[in-house]
Coordinates of C-alpha atoms in Angstrom, one line a residue:
M851 CA 99.7 208.1 89.8
K852 CA 102.3 207.5 92.5
L853 CA 105.4 209.5 93.2
S854 CA 108.3 207.8 91.5
D855 CA 110.3 205.6 94.0
S856 CA 112.0 203.5 91.4
A857 CA 114.9 204.3 89.0
S858 CA 112.8 202.4 86.3
E859 CA 110.1 205.1 86.4
P860 CA 110.5 208.2 84.3
S861 CA 111.6 211.4 85.9
Y862 CA 109.6 214.5 85.4
L863 CA 112.0 215.7 82.8
E864 CA 111.3 212.5 80.8
S865 CA 107.6 212.8 81.2
S866 CA 105.2 214.7 78.9
L867 CA 103.8 218.1 80.0
G868 CA 100.4 216.5 80.3
S869 CA 101.7 213.7 82.5
F870 CA 103.3 216.2 84.8
F871 CA 100.1 218.2 85.0
G872 CA 98.4 214.9 85.9
L873 CA 100.8 214.2 88.7
V874 CA 100.4 217.7 90.2
S875 CA 96.6 217.3 90.0
S876 CA 96.6 213.9 91.7
D877 CA 95.9 213.2 95.4
E878 CA 99.5 212.1 95.9
P879 CA 101.7 214.3 98.2
A880 CA 104.1 215.2 95.5
P881 CA 104.9 216.8 93.1
A882 CA 103.4 219.9 94.6
G883 CA 104.4 223.5 95.3
G884 CA 108.1 223.1 95.3
S885 CA 108.2 221.1 92.1
V886 CA 105.9 223.6 90.4
A887 CA 108.1 226.5 91.5
A888 CA 111.1 224.7 90.1
A889 CA 109.3 224.1 86.9
A890 CA 108.4 227.7 86.6
A891 CA 112.0 228.7 87.1
G892 CA 113.1 226.3 84.5
L893 CA 110.6 227.6 82.0
A894 CA 111.6 231.1 82.7
A895 CA 115.3 230.2 82.1
A896 CA 114.3 228.5 78.9
L897 CA 112.6 231.7 77.7
C898 CA 115.8 233.6 78.5
V899 CA 117.8 231.1 76.4
K900 CA 115.4 231.6 73.5
A901 CA 115.6 235.4 73.8
A902 CA 119.4 235.4 74.1
L903 CA 119.8 233.2 71.1
L904 CA 117.8 235.7 69.1
S905 CA 119.8 238.7 70.5
T906 CA 123.2 238.0 69.1
R907 CA 123.1 241.2 67.1
Q908 CA 122.2 243.3 70.1
M909 CA 124.3 241.7 72.8
S910 CA 128.0 240.8 72.4
D911 CA 127.7 238.4 75.3
A912 CA 124.5 236.8 74.1
L913 CA 126.1 233.3 73.8
D914 CA 127.5 233.5 77.3
I915 CA 123.9 234.4 78.5
V916 CA 122.6 231.4 76.5
A917 CA 125.1 229.1 78.4
A918 CA 124.2 230.6 81.8
G919 CA 120.5 230.2 81.0
E920 CA 120.9 226.6 80.0
L921 CA 122.7 225.8 83.2
L922 CA 119.9 227.5 85.3
R923 CA 117.2 225.7 83.2
D924 CA 118.9 222.3 83.8
R925 CA 119.4 222.9 87.5
A926 CA 115.8 223.9 87.9
G927 CA 114.8 220.7 86.1
V928 CA 116.8 218.5 88.5
L929 CA 115.3 220.3 91.5
C930 CA 111.8 219.8 90.2
Q931 CA 112.3 216.1 90.8
A932 CA 114.5 216.6 93.9
D933 CA 111.8 218.6 95.7
A934 CA 109.3 215.7 95.2
D935 CA 111.8 213.2 96.4
V936 CA 112.7 215.1 99.6
Y937 CA 109.1 215.8 100.3
R938 CA 108.4 212.0 100.1
L939 CA 111.0 211.7 103.0
V940 CA 109.0 214.2 105.0
I941 CA 105.8 212.2 104.5
E942 CA 107.6 209.0 105.5
A943 CA 108.9 210.6 108.6
M944 CA 105.5 211.9 109.6
R945 CA 104.2 208.3 109.2
L946 CA 106.6 206.9 111.8
P947 CA 105.0 205.6 114.9
R948 CA 104.8 208.0 117.9
E949 CA 105.7 205.2 120.3
P950 CA 107.9 204.1 121.9
D951 CA 109.9 207.3 121.6
A952 CA 108.1 210.3 120.0
R953 CA 111.5 212.2 120.1
D954 CA 112.9 209.9 117.3
R955 CA 109.9 210.6 115.1
R956 CA 110.2 214.4 115.7
R957 CA 113.9 214.3 115.0
A958 CA 113.3 212.5 111.7
I959 CA 110.6 215.0 110.7
T960 CA 112.9 217.9 111.5
V961 CA 115.8 216.4 109.4
A962 CA 113.4 215.8 106.5
L963 CA 111.9 219.2 106.6
R964 CA 115.4 220.7 106.7
R965 CA 116.3 218.8 103.6
A966 CA 113.2 219.9 101.9
S967 CA 113.9 223.5 102.9
D968 CA 117.4 223.3 101.4
V969 CA 116.0 222.3 98.1
A970 CA 113.4 225.0 98.2
A971 CA 116.0 227.6 99.1
E972 CA 118.1 226.5 96.1
I973 CA 115.1 226.9 93.8
A974 CA 114.7 230.4 95.1
E975 CA 118.4 231.1 94.4
I976 CA 118.1 229.8 90.8
A977 CA 114.9 231.8 90.2
A978 CA 116.7 235.0 91.4
D979 CA 119.5 234.4 88.9
V980 CA 116.9 233.8 86.2
A981 CA 115.2 237.1 86.9
D982 CA 118.5 238.9 86.7
V983 CA 119.3 237.3 83.3
A984 CA 115.8 238.2 82.1
A985 CA 116.3 241.8 83.1
R986 CA 119.6 242.0 81.3
I987 CA 118.1 240.7 78.1
A988 CA 115.1 243.0 78.4
E989 CA 117.4 246.0 78.7
S990 CA 119.9 245.2 76.0
G991 CA 118.5 242.3 73.9
N992 CA 116.3 242.0 70.8
P993 CA 113.3 244.2 71.4
N994 CA 111.1 241.7 69.6
L995 CA 111.6 239.3 72.5
L996 CA 110.5 241.7 75.3
G997 CA 107.3 239.8 75.9
D998 CA 109.2 236.6 76.4
V999 CA 111.8 238.0 78.8
V1000 CA 109.2 240.0 80.8
T1001 CA 107.2 236.7 81.1
A1002 CA 110.5 235.0 82.2
A1003 CA 111.1 237.7 84.8
L1004 CA 107.6 237.5 86.3
L1005 CA 107.7 233.7 86.4
A1006 CA 111.1 233.8 88.1
E1007 CA 109.9 236.2 90.7
A1008 CA 106.8 234.0 91.4
S1009 CA 109.1 231.0 91.6
A1010 CA 111.4 232.7 94.1
R1011 CA 108.5 233.9 96.3
S1012 CA 106.8 230.5 96.3
A1013 CA 110.0 228.7 97.2
A1014 CA 110.8 231.1 100.0
A1015 CA 107.3 230.7 101.4
L1016 CA 107.8 226.9 101.4
V1017 CA 111.0 227.3 103.4
R1018 CA 109.2 229.4 106.0
I1019 CA 106.5 226.8 106.3
N1020 CA 108.9 223.9 106.5
L1021 CA 111.0 225.6 109.2
E1022 CA 108.1 227.0 111.2
G1023 CA 108.8 224.7 114.1
E1024 CA 112.5 225.5 114.2
P1025 CA 113.1 228.8 112.3
D1026 CA 116.5 229.4 110.7
V1027 CA 116.9 233.1 111.3
E1028 CA 120.0 233.4 109.0
L1029 CA 118.3 231.5 106.1
I1030 CA 115.1 233.5 106.4
A1031 CA 117.1 236.8 106.3
A1032 CA 119.1 235.6 103.3
L1033 CA 115.9 234.7 101.5
S1034 CA 114.4 238.1 102.3
E1035 CA 117.4 239.7 100.6
L1036 CA 117.1 237.3 97.7
L1037 CA 113.5 238.2 97.2
E1038 CA 114.3 241.9 97.2
K1039 CA 116.9 241.3 94.6
T1040 CA 114.5 239.3 92.5
A1041 CA 111.8 241.9 92.7
Q1042 CA 114.3 244.5 91.5
S1043 CA 115.3 242.4 88.6
S1044 CA 111.6 241.8 87.7
A1045 CA 110.9 245.5 87.9
R1046 CA 113.9 246.3 85.6
A1047 CA 112.4 244.0 83.0
R1048 CA 108.9 245.4 83.3
R1049 CA 110.2 248.9 83.2
V1050 CA 111.3 248.4 79.6
L1051 CA 107.7 247.9 78.7
L1052 CA 106.6 250.7 81.0
I1053 CA 104.3 248.4 83.0
D1054 CA 104.1 248.1 86.8

């Protein structure tokens, strides 16, 4: 299965779960790590929406949390496709001829990797927000949904860490010190949110 390069082909959000699994399992360059990280963040957000919908008796702002979770879920879904699309640009840049000017090829690769890093960084930001939402519901929401929100928090933390790792890999040749520092702070925040959610269940 080929990475979609036509508006006539279904997006990942329009595909079945089995089809997406098949695409990830294929020998095509994408979808890969970034798209999977985005999908994990989206699923985590969806679990938060479910838990908030069922926590209206416990949380006065449950419907506001539902709206926030839906927004995060939808943004993650868009980035699931966007990550594959920008990584396709990286592959295209890498396939450019080295002659007559290798500098043009290197410049194109750098630009493409930067775009891919921007998408991955946004995935990490969304995942961090999802982890915070999950922690809030775990602490104040319907106790019958604790398993769901702890799952959401753990998925979100994994998503954020994965996306941040991809940024580091993409920018290895030309590190962005400020972005790496910002992502480190984001991961710390995400870890704290995940720990808050797990603490309600008294698990490490």
